[in-house]
Tab-separated table of C-alpha atoms and ligand atoms in Angstrom:
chain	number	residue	atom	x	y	z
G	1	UNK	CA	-23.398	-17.347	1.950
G	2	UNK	CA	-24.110	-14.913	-1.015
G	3	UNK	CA	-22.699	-14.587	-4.136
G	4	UNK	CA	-21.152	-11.540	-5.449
G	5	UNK	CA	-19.300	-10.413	-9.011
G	6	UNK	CA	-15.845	-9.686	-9.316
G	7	UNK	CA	-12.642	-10.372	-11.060
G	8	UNK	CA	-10.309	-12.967	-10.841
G	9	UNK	CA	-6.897	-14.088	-12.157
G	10	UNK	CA	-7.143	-17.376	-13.061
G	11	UNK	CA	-3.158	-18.272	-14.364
G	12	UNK	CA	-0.314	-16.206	-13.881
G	13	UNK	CA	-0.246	-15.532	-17.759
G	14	UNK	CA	-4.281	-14.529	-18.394
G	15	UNK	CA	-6.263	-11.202	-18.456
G	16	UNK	CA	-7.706	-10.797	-15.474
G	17	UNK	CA	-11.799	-11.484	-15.925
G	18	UNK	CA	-15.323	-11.455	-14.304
G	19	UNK	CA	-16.846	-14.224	-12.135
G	20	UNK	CA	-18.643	-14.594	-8.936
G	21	UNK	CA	-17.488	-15.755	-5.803
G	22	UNK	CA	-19.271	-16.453	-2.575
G	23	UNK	CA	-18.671	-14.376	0.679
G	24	UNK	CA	-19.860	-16.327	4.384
G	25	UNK	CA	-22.551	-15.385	6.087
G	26	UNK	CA	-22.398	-13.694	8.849
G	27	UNK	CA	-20.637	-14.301	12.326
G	28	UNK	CA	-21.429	-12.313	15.186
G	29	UNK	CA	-18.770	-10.363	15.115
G	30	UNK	CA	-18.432	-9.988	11.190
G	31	UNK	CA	-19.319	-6.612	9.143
G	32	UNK	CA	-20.445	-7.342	5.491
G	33	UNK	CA	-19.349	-4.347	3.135
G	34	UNK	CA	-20.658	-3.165	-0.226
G	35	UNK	CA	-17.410	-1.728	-1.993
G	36	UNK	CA	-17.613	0.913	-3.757
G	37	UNK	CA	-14.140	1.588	-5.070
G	38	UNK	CA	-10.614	-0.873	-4.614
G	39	UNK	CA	-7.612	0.741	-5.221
G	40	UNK	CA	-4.424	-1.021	-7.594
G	41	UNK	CA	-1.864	-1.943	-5.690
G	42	UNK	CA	1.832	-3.132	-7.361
G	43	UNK	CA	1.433	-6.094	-4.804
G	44	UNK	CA	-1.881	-7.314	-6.702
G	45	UNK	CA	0.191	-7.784	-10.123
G	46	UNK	CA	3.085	-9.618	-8.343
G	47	UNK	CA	0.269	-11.840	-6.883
G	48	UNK	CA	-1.679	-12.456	-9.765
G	49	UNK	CA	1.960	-12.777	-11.893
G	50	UNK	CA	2.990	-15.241	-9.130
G	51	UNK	CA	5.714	-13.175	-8.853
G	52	UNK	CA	6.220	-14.131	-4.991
G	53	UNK	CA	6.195	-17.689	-5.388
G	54	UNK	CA	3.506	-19.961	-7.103
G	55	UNK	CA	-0.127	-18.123	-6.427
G	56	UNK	CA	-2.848	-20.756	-5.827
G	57	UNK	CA	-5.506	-19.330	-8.821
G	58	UNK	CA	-8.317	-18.131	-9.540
G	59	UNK	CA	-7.559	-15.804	-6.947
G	60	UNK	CA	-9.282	-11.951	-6.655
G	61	UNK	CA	-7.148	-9.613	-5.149
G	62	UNK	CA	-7.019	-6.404	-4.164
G	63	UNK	CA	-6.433	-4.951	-0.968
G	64	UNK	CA	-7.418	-0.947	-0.767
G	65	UNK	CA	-11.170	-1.146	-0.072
G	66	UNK	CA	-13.498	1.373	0.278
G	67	UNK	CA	-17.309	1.012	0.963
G	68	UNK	CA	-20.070	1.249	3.271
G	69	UNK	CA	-21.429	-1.083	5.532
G	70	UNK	CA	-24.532	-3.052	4.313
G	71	UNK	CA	-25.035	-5.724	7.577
G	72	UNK	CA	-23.495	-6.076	10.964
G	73	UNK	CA	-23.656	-9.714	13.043
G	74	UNK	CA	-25.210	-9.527	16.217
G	75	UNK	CA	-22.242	-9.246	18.450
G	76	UNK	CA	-20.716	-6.179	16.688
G	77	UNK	CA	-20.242	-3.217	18.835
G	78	UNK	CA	-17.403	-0.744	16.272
G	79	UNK	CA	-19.925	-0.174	13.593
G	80	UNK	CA	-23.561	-0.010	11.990
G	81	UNK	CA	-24.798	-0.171	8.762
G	82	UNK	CA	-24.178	2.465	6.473
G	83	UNK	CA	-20.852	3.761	8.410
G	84	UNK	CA	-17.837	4.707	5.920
G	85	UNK	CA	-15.419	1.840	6.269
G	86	UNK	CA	-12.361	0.274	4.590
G	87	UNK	CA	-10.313	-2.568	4.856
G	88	UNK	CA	-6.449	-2.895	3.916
G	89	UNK	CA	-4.397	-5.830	3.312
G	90	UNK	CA	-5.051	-8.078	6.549
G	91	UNK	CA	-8.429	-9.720	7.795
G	92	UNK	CA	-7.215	-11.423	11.005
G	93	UNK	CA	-4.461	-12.438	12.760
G	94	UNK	CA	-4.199	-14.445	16.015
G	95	UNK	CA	-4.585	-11.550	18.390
G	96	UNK	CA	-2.792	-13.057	20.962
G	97	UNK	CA	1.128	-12.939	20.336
G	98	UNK	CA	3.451	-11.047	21.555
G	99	UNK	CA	3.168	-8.735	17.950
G	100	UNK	CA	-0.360	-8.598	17.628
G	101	UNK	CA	-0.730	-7.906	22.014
G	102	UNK	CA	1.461	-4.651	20.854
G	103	UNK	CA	-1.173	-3.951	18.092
G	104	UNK	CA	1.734	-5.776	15.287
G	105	UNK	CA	-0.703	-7.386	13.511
G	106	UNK	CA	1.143	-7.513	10.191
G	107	UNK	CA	4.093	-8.808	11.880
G	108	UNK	CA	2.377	-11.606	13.638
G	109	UNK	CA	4.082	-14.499	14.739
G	110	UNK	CA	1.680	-17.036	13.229
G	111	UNK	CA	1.267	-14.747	10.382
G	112	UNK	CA	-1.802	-12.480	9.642
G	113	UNK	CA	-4.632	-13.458	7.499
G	114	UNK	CA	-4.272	-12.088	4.403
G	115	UNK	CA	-6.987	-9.964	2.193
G	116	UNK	CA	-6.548	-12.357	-0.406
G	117	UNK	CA	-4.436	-15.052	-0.268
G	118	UNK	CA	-4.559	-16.458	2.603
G	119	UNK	CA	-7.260	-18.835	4.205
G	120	UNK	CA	-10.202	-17.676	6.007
G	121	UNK	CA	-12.049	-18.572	9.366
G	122	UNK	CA	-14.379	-20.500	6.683
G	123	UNK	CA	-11.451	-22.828	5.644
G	124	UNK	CA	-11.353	-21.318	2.475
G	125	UNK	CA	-9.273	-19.294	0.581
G	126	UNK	CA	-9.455	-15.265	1.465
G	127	UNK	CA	-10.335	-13.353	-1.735
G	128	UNK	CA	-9.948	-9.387	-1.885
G	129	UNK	CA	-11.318	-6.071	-3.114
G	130	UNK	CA	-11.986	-6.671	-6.787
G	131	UNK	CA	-15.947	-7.674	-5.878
G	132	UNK	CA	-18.989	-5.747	-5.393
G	133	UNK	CA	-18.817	-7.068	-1.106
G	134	UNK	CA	-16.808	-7.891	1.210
G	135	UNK	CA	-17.502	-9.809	5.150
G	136	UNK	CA	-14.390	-9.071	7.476
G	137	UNK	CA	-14.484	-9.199	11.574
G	138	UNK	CA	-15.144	-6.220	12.896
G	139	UNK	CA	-11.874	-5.597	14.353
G	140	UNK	CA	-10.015	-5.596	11.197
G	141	UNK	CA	-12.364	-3.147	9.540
G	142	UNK	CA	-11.092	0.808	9.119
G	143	UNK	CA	-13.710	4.043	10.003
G	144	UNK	CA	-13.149	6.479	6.630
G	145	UNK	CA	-13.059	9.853	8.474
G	146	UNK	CA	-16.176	12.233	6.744
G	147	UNK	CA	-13.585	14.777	5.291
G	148	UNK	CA	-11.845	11.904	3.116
G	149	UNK	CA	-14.204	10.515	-0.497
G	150	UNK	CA	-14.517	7.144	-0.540
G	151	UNK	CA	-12.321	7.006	-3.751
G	152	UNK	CA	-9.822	8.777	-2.872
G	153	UNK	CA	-9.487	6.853	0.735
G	154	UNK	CA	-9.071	3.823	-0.789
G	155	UNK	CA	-5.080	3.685	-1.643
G	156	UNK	CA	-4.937	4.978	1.652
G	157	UNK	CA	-5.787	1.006	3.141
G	158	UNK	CA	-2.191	-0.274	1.623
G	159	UNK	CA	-0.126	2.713	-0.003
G	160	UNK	CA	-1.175	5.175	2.671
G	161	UNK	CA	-0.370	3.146	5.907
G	162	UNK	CA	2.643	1.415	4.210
G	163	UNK	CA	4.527	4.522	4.016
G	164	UNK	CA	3.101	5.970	7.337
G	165	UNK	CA	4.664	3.190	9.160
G	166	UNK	CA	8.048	3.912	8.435
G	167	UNK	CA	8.336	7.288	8.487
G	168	UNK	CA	6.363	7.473	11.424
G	169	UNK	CA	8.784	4.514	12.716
G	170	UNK	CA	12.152	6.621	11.851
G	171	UNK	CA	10.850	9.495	13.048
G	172	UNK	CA	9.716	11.599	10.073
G	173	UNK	CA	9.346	15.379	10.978
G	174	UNK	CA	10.940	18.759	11.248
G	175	UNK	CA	14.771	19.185	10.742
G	176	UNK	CA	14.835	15.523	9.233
G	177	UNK	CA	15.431	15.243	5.335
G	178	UNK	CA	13.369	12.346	3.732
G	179	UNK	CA	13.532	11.307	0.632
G	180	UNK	CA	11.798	8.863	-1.511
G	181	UNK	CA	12.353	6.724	-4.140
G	182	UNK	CA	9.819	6.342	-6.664
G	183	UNK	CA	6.900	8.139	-7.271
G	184	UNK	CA	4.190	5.813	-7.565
G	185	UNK	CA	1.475	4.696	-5.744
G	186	UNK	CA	3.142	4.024	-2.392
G	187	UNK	CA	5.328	7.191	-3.278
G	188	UNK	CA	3.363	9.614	-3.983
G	189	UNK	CA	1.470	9.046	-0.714
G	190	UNK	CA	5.111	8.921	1.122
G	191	UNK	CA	5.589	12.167	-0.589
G	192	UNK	CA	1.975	13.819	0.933
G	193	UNK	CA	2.916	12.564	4.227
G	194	UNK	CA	6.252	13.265	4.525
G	195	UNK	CA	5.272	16.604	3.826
G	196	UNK	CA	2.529	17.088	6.231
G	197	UNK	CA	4.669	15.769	9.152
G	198	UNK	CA	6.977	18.713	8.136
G	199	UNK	CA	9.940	16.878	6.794
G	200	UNK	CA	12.480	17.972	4.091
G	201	UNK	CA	11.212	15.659	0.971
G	202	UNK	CA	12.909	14.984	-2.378
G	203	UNK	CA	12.204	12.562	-4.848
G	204	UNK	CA	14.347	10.375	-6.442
G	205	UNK	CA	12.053	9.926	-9.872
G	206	UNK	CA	13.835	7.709	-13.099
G	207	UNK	CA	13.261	10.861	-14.872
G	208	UNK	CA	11.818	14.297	-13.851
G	209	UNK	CA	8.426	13.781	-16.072
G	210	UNK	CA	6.496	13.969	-12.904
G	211	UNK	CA	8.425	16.721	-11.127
G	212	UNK	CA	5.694	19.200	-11.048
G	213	UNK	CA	3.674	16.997	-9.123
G	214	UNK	CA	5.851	15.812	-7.036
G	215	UNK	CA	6.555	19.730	-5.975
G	216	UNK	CA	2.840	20.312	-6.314
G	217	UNK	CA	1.792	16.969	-3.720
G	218	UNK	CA	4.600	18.294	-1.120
G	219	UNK	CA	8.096	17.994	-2.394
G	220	UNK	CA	10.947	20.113	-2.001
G	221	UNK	CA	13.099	18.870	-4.075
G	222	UNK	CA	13.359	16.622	-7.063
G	223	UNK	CA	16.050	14.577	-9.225
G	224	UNK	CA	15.930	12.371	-11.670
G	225	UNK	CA	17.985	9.392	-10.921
G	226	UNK	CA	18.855	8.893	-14.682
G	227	UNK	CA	21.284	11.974	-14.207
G	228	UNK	CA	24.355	10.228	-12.544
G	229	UNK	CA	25.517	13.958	-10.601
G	230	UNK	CA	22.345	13.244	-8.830
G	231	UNK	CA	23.911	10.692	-6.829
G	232	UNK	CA	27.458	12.869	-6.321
G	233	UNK	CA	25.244	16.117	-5.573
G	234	UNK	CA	23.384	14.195	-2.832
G	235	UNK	CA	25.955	11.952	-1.438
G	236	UNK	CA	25.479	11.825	2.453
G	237	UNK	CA	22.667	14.372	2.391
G	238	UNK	CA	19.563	12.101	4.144
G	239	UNK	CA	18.078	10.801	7.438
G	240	UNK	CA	15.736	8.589	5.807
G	241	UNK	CA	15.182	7.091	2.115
G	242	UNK	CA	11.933	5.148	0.972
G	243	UNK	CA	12.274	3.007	-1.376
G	244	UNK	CA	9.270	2.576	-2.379
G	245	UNK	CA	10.534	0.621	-6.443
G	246	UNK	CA	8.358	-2.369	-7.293
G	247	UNK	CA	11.805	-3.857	-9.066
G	248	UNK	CA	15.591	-4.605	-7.752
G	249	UNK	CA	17.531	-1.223	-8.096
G	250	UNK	CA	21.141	-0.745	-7.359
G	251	UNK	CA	20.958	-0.132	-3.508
G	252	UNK	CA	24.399	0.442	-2.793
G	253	UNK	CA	24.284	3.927	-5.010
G	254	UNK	CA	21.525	5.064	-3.238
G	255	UNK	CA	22.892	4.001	0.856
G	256	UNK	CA	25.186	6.340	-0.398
G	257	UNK	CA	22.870	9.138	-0.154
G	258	UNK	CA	22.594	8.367	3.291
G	259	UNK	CA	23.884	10.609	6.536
G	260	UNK	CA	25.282	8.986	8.793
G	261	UNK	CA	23.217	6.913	10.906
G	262	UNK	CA	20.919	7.161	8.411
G	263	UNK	CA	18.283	4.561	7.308
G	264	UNK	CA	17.134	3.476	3.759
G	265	UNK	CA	13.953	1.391	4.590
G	266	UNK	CA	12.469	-0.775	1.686
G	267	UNK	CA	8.957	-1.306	1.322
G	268	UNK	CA	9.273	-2.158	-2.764
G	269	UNK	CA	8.823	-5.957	-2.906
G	270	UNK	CA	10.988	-6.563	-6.058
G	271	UNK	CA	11.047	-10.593	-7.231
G	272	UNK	CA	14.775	-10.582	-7.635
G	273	UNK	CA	16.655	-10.080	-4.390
G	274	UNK	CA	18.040	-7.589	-3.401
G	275	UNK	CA	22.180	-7.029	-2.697
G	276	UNK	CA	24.063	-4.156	-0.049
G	277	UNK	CA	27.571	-4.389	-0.094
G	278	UNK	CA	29.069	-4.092	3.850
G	279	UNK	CA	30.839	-0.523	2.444
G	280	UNK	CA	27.354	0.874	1.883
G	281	UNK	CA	27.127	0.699	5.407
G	282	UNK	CA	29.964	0.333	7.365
G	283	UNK	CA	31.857	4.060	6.935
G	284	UNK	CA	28.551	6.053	8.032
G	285	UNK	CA	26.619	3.884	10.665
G	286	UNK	CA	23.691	3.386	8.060
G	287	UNK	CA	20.929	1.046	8.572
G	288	UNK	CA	19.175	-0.982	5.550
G	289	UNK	CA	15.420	-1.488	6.806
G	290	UNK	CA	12.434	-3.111	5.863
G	291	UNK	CA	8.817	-2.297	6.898
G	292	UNK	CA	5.308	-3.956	6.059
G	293	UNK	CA	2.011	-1.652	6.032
G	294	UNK	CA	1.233	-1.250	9.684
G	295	UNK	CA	-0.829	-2.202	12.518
G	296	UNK	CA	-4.706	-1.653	12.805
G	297	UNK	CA	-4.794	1.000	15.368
G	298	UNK	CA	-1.655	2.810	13.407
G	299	UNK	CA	-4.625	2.473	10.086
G	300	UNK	CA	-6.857	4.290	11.870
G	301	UNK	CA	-4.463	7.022	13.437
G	302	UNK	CA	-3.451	7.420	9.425
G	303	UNK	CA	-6.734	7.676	8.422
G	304	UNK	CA	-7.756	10.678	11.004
G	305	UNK	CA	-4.208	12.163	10.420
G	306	UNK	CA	-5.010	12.116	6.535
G	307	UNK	CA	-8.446	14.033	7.496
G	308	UNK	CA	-7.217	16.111	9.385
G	309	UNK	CA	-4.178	17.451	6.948
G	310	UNK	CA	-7.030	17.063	3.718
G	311	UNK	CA	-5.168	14.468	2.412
G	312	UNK	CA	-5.941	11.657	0.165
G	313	UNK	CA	-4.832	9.794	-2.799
G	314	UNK	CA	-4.471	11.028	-6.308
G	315	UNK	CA	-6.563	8.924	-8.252
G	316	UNK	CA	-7.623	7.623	-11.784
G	317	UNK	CA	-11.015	5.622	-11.380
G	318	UNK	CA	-11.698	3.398	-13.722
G	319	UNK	CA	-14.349	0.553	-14.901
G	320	UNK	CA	-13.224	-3.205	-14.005
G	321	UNK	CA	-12.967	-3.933	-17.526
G	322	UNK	CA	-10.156	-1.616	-17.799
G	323	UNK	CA	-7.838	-3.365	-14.778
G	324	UNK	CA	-5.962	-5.402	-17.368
G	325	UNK	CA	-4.679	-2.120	-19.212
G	326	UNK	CA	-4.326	-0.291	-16.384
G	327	UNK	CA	-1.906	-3.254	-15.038
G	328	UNK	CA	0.153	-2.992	-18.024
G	329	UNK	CA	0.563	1.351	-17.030
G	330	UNK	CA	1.282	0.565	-13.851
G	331	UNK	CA	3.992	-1.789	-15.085
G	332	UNK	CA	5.062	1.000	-17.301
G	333	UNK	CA	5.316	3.634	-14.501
G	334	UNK	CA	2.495	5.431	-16.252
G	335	UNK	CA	0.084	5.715	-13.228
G	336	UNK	CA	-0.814	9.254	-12.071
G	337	UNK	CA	-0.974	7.960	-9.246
G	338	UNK	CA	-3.579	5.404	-8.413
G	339	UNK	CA	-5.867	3.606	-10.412
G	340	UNK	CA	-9.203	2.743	-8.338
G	341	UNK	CA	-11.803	1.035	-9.448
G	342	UNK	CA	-15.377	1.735	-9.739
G	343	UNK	CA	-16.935	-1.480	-7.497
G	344	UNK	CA	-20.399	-0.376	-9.317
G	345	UNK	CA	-18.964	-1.836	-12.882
G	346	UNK	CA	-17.937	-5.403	-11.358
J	1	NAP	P1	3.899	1.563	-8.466
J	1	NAP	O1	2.696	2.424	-8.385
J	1	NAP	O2	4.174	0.774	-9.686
J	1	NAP	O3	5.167	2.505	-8.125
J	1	NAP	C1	6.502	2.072	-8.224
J	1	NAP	C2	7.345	3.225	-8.777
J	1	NAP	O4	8.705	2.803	-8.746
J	1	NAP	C3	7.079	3.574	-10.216
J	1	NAP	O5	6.011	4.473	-10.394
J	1	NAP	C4	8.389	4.192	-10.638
J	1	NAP	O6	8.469	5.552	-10.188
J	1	NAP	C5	9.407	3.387	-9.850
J	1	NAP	N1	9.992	2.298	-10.648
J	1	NAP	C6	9.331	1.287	-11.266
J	1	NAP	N2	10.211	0.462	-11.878
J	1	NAP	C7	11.433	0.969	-11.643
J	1	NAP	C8	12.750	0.561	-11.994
J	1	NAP	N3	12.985	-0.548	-12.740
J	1	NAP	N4	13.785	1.318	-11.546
J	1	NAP	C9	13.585	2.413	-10.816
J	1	NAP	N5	12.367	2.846	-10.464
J	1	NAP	C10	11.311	2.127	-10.868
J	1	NAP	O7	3.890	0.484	-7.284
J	1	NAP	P2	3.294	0.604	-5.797
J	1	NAP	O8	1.901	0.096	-5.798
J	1	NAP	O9	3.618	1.931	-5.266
J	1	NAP	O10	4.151	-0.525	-5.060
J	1	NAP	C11	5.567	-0.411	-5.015
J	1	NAP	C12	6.184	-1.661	-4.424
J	1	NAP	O11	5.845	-1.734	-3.034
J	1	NAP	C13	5.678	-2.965	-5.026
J	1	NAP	O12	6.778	-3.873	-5.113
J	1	NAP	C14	4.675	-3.466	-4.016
J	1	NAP	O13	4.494	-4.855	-4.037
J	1	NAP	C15	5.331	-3.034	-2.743
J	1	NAP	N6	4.434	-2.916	-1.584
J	1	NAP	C16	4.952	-3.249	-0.382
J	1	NAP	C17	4.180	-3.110	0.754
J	1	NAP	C18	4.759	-3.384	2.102
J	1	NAP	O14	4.006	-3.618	3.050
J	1	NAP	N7	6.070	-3.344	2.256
J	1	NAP	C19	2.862	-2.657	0.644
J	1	NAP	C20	2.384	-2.299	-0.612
J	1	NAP	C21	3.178	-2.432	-1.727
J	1	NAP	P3	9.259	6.689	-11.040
J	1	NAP	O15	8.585	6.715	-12.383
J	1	NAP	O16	9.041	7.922	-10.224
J	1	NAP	O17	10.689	6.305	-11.091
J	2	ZN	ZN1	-0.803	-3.105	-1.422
J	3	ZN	ZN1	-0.461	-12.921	16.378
């Protein structure tokens, strides 16, 4: 084992703060990873909030790493040391269900190993990307393509695959109008994709305070969903909405915006539940979806499709004794668009 700094939540209420925490030593087919930058995701702050259900503290989370490889064990074939490597928001899974056999690993039956979270091959509790090093199997670690910085790859582990999935999934592309609610982390990166798989995208923004980047990053079109004849202009105008909103919105207003046999797929994880009334759906054939990052061989296809369009996260970096404020932008919808962390200051 070896010890390493990072920061932990220790009660759903307290400032997130330094400590140490020890990562195992190395199986045979384990990489260890010195991070160099971990990306803020929304889901960190529900977990550390225990916003999903009682969080078992301290806990470090964070679940967008980038870094480079610092030791491989001696059965590892994928990578050496020094390769350019990330790892998202799983660490195992069985590998053997019918969902992980179809390379499903998020959905899989017996439930995947969570980044943080969840418990390890160890028997102890997973912790995540808020440390100076990670150790992870080799199969559930990501190659960073050369043409993508480390920073800016980061977000790419959770926000960039989470909205890949689905508008891979639905078919994303030419002739098909996407849109996508809520231009934060997850969609702003919906936004860049959307746009390089040659989709229509518009952005349904509270306000239109961000509407030259949104147009800048992609976009076609913008609306602030404050305006109410934004919802009468649009009605029945989309294949596929994103919802990408970290809190319960009124769904039924925005099914509305749907085509027919259109989809609204929901990747926020609000705390309050959601509602659809049966007329959201009914009179147009719509579908109400949700979707959970993706698979490990769909990472790495996002990762090469991100280097080969130039595309990666817009970024803030920060030092780790800025997380806590940075939390309460985030909460604020004041992130432009991801705040990342500087591993070097844990
Ligand atoms: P984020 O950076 O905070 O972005 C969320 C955006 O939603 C905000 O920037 C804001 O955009 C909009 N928004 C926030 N509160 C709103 C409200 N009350 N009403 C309407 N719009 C609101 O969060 P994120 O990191 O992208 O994560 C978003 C959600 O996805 C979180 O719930 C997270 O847990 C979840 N998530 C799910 C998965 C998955 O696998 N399904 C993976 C990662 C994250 P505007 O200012 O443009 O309106
Ligand atoms: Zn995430
Ligand atoms: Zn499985």
């Amino acid at each position: 084992m070896f010890t390493v700094n990072a920061y932990a939540a220790t009660s759903a209420t307290e400032p997130l703060a330094p400590t140490t925490i020890e990562r195992r030593d190395l199986g045979p087919d384990d990489v260890a990873i010195d991070i160099k930058f971990s990306g803020i995701c929304h889901s960190d702050i529900h977990t550390a909030r225990s916003e999903w259900g009682p969080t078992t503290y301290p806990i470090v989370v964070g679940h967008e790493i980038a870094g480079v490889v610092r030791e491989v064990g001696s059965a590892v074939t994928k990578f050496a040391v020094g390769d350019r490597v990330g790892v998202g928001c799983m660490v195992d899974s069985c590998r053997e269900c019918d969902n992980c056999r179809k390379g499903l690993e998020q959905y899989c039956l017996k439930g995947n190993i969570g980044t943080y979270g969840g418990v390890g091959r160890d028997g102890e509790p997973t912790q995540g990307g808020y440390a100076q090093a990670i150790v992870v199997t080799e199969d559930f670690v990501l190659r960073i393509p050369d043409g993508i910085e480390l920073d800016a790859a980061a977000p790419l582990l959770c926000a960039g695959i989470t909205t890949y999935s689905p508008l891979r999934h639905w078919n994303a592309g030419p002739g098909r109008r996407v849109a996508v609610i809520g231009m934060g982390g997850l969609g702003h990166m919906a936004v860049k994709l959307a746009h390089a798989m040659g989709a229509e995208v518009t952005v349904l923004s509270q306000s239109l305070k961000k509407r030259e980047d949104g147009l800048r990053l992609g976009a076609d079109h913008y609306h602030a969903t404050s305006d109410e004849a934004t919802f009468t202009d649009l009605a029945g105008s989309f294949d596929l909405i994103v919802n990408t909103v970290s809190a319960a919105i009124d769904l039924d207003a925005y099914l509305g915006l749907l085509a027919v046999d259109g989809t609204l797929v929901n990747v926020g994880a609000p705390e309050d539940p959601l509602s659809v009334r049966a007329f959201s759906l009914i009179p147009a054939r719509r579908s109400f979806a949700g979707s959970m990052i993706g698979g490990i061989a769909e990472t790495q296809e996002m990762l090469d499709f991100c280097a080969e369009h130039g595309l990666g996260a817009e970024i803030e970096v920060i030092g780790a004794e800025k997380i806590n404020e940075a939390y309460e932008r985030v909460l604020a919808s004041d992130v432009r668009y991801r705040f990342v962390i500087d591993a070097s200051t844990f």
